[in-house]
CSV table of C-alpha atoms in Angstrom, one decimal:
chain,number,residue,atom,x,y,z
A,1,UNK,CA,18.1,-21.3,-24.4
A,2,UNK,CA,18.4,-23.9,-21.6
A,3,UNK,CA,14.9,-24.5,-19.6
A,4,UNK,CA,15.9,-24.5,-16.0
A,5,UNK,CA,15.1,-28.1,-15.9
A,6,UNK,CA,17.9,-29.2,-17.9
A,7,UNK,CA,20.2,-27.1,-15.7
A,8,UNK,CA,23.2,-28.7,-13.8
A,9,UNK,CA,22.5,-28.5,-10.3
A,10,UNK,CA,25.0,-25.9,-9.3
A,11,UNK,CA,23.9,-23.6,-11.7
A,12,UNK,CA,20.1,-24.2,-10.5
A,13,UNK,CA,21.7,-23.0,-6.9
A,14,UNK,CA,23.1,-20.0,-8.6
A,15,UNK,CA,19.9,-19.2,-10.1
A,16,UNK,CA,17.7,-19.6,-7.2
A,17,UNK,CA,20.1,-17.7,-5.4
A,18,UNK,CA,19.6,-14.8,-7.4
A,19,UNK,CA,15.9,-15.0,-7.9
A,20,UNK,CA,15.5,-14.9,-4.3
A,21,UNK,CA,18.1,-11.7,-4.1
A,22,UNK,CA,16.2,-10.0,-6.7
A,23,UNK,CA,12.5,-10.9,-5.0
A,24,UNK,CA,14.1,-9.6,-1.9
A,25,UNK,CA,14.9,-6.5,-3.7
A,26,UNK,CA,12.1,-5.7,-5.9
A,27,UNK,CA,9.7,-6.7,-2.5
A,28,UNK,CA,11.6,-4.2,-0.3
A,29,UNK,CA,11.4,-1.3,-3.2
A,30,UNK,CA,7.6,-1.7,-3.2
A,31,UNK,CA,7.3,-1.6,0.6
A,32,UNK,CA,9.8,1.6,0.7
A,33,UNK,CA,7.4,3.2,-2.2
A,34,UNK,CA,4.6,2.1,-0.6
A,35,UNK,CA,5.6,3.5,2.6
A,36,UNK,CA,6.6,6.8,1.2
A,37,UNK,CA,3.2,7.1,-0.8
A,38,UNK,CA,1.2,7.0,2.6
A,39,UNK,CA,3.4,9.3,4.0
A,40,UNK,CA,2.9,11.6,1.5
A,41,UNK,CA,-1.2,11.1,1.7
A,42,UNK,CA,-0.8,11.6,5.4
A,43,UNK,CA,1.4,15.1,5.1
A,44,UNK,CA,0.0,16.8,2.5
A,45,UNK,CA,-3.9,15.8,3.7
A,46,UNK,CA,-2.8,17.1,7.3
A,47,UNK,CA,-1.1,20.4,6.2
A,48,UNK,CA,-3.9,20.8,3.7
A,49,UNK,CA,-6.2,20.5,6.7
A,50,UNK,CA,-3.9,22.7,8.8
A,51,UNK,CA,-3.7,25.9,6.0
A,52,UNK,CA,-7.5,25.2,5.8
A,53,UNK,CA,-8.5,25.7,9.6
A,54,UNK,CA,-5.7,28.9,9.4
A,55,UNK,CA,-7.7,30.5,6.7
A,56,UNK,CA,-11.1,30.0,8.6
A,57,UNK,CA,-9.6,31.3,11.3
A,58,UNK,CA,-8.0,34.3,10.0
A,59,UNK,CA,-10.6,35.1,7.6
A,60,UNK,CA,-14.1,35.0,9.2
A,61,UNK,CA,-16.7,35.4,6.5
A,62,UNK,CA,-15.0,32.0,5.1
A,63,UNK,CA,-16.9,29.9,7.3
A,64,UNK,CA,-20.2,31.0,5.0
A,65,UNK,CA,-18.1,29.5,2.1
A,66,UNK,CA,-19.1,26.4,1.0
A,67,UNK,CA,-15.6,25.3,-1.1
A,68,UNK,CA,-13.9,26.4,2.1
A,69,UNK,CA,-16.0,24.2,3.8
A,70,UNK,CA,-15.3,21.2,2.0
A,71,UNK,CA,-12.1,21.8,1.6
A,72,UNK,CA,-11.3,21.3,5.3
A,73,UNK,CA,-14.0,18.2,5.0
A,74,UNK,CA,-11.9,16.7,1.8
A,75,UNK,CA,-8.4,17.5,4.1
A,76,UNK,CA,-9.4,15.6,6.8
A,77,UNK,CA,-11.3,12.6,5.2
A,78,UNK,CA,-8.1,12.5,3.2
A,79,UNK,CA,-6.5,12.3,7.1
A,80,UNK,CA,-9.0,9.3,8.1
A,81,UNK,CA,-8.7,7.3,4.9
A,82,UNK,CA,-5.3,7.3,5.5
A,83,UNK,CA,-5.3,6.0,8.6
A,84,UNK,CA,-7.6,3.1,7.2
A,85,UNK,CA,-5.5,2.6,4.3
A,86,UNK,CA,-2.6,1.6,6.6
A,87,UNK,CA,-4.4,-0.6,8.7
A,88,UNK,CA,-5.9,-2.4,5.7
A,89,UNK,CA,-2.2,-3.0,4.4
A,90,UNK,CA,-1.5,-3.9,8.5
A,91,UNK,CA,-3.8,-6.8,8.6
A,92,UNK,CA,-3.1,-7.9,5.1
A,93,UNK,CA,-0.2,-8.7,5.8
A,94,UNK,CA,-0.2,-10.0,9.2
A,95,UNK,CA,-3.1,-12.2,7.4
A,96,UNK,CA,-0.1,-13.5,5.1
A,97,UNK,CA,2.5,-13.9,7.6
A,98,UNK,CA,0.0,-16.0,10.0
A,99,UNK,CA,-1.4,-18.3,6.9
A,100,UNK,CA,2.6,-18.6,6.0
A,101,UNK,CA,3.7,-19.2,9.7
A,102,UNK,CA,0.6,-21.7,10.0
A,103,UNK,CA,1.1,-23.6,6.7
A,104,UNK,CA,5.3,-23.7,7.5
A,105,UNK,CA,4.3,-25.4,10.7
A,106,UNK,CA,1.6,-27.7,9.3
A,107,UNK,CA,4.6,-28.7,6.7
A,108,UNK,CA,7.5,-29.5,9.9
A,109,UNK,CA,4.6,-31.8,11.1
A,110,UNK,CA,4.7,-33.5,8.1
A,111,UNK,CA,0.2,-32.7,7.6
A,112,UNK,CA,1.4,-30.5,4.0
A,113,UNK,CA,3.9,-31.0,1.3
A,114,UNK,CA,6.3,-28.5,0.4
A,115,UNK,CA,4.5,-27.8,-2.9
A,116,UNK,CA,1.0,-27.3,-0.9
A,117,UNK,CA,2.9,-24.7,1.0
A,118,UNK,CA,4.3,-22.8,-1.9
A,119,UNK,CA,0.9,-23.3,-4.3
A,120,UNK,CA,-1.1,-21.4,-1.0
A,121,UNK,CA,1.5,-18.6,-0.6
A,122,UNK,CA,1.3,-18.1,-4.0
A,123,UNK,CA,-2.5,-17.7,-3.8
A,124,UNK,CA,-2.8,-15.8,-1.0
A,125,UNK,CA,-0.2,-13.4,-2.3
A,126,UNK,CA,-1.5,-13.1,-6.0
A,127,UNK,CA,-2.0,-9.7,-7.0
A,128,UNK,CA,-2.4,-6.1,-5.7
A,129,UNK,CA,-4.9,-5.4,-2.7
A,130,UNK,CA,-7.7,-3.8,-4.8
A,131,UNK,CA,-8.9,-2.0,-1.4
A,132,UNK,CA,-5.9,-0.7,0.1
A,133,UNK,CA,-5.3,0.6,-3.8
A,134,UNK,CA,-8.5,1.9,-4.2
A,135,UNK,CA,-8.3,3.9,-0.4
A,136,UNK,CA,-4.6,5.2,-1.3
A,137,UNK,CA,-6.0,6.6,-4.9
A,138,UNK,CA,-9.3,8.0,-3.0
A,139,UNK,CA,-7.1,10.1,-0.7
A,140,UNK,CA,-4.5,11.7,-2.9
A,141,UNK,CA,-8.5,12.3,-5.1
A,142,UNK,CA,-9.7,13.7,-1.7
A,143,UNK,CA,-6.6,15.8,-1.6
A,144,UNK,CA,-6.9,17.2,-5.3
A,145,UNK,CA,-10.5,18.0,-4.2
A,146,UNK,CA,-9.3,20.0,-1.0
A,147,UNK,CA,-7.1,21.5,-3.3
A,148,UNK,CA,-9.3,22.4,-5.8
A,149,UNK,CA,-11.7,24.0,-3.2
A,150,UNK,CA,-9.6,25.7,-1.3
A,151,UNK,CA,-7.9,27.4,-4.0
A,152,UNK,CA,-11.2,28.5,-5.1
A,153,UNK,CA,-12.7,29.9,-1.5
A,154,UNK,CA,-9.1,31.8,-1.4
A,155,UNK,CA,-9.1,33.5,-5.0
A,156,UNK,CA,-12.9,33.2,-5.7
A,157,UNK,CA,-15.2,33.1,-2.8
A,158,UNK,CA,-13.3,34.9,-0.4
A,159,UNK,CA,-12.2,37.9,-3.2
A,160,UNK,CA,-15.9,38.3,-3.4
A,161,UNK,CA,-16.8,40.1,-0.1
């Protein structure tokens, strides 16, 4: 095995090349999934909150139901946290691209090397966003929890006049 260091320079290009395909890749997969996973939140959360408000509405004695009750609460906090979810990924990001932009324009003025560039990149992008992870988790739990509560106002509570 031949570290990349002891590489001819062509085949470094080559390399490089394809490192910087495959990032490209693998970083448009996990904004595709990622984008598909909030859409999913956001659908099944609404329409959860939408069959909800149909069943108080057609069936009166459910608004005395508790599980009904928070079942429509769990829908639509699912809703909300949604909403916040996505605009925690927003900023994130926007953060990144800014600190990039900055640091890119800091290096054309010759005030950073190239490797001071990289090495802050690299920080600032380091790992998954523990909050926008932990809100996209706590709505699909909110969701199970509608779920869960809904299904028993409509077979429990609500067969139980």
């Amino acid at each position: 095995m031949t570290l990349f260091s002891e590489l001819e320079q062509d085949r470094k290009g080559r390399i490089v090349a394809h490192v910087d395909r495959r990032w490209g890749q693998l970083h448009g997969m996990e904004k595709d999934w990622g984008d598909k996973a909030y859409k999913f939140l956001l659908l099944t959360n609404s329409g959860g909150a939408i069959a909800t408000l149909s069943f108080l509405g057609a069936f009166g004695k459910a608004l005395n139901i508790f599980p009904a009750k928070l079942a429509l609460f769990a829908f639509v906090a699912g809703v909300i946290f949604t909403g916040v979810g996505l605009a925690c990924a927003y900023h994130r990001f926007a953060r990144l691209y800014r600190s990039y932009r900055g640091d890119a324009n800091r290096f054309f003025k010759d005030e950073l090397t190239w490797e001071t560039v990289l090495a802050e990149d690299e920080k600032r992008s380091r790992g998954p966003n523990r909050l926008s992870t932990t809100i996209a988790y706590g709505c699909f739990g909110l969701f199970i929890l509608g779920c869960l509560s809904g299904g028993y106002a409509v077979f429990v509570a609500a067969g139980n006049p």
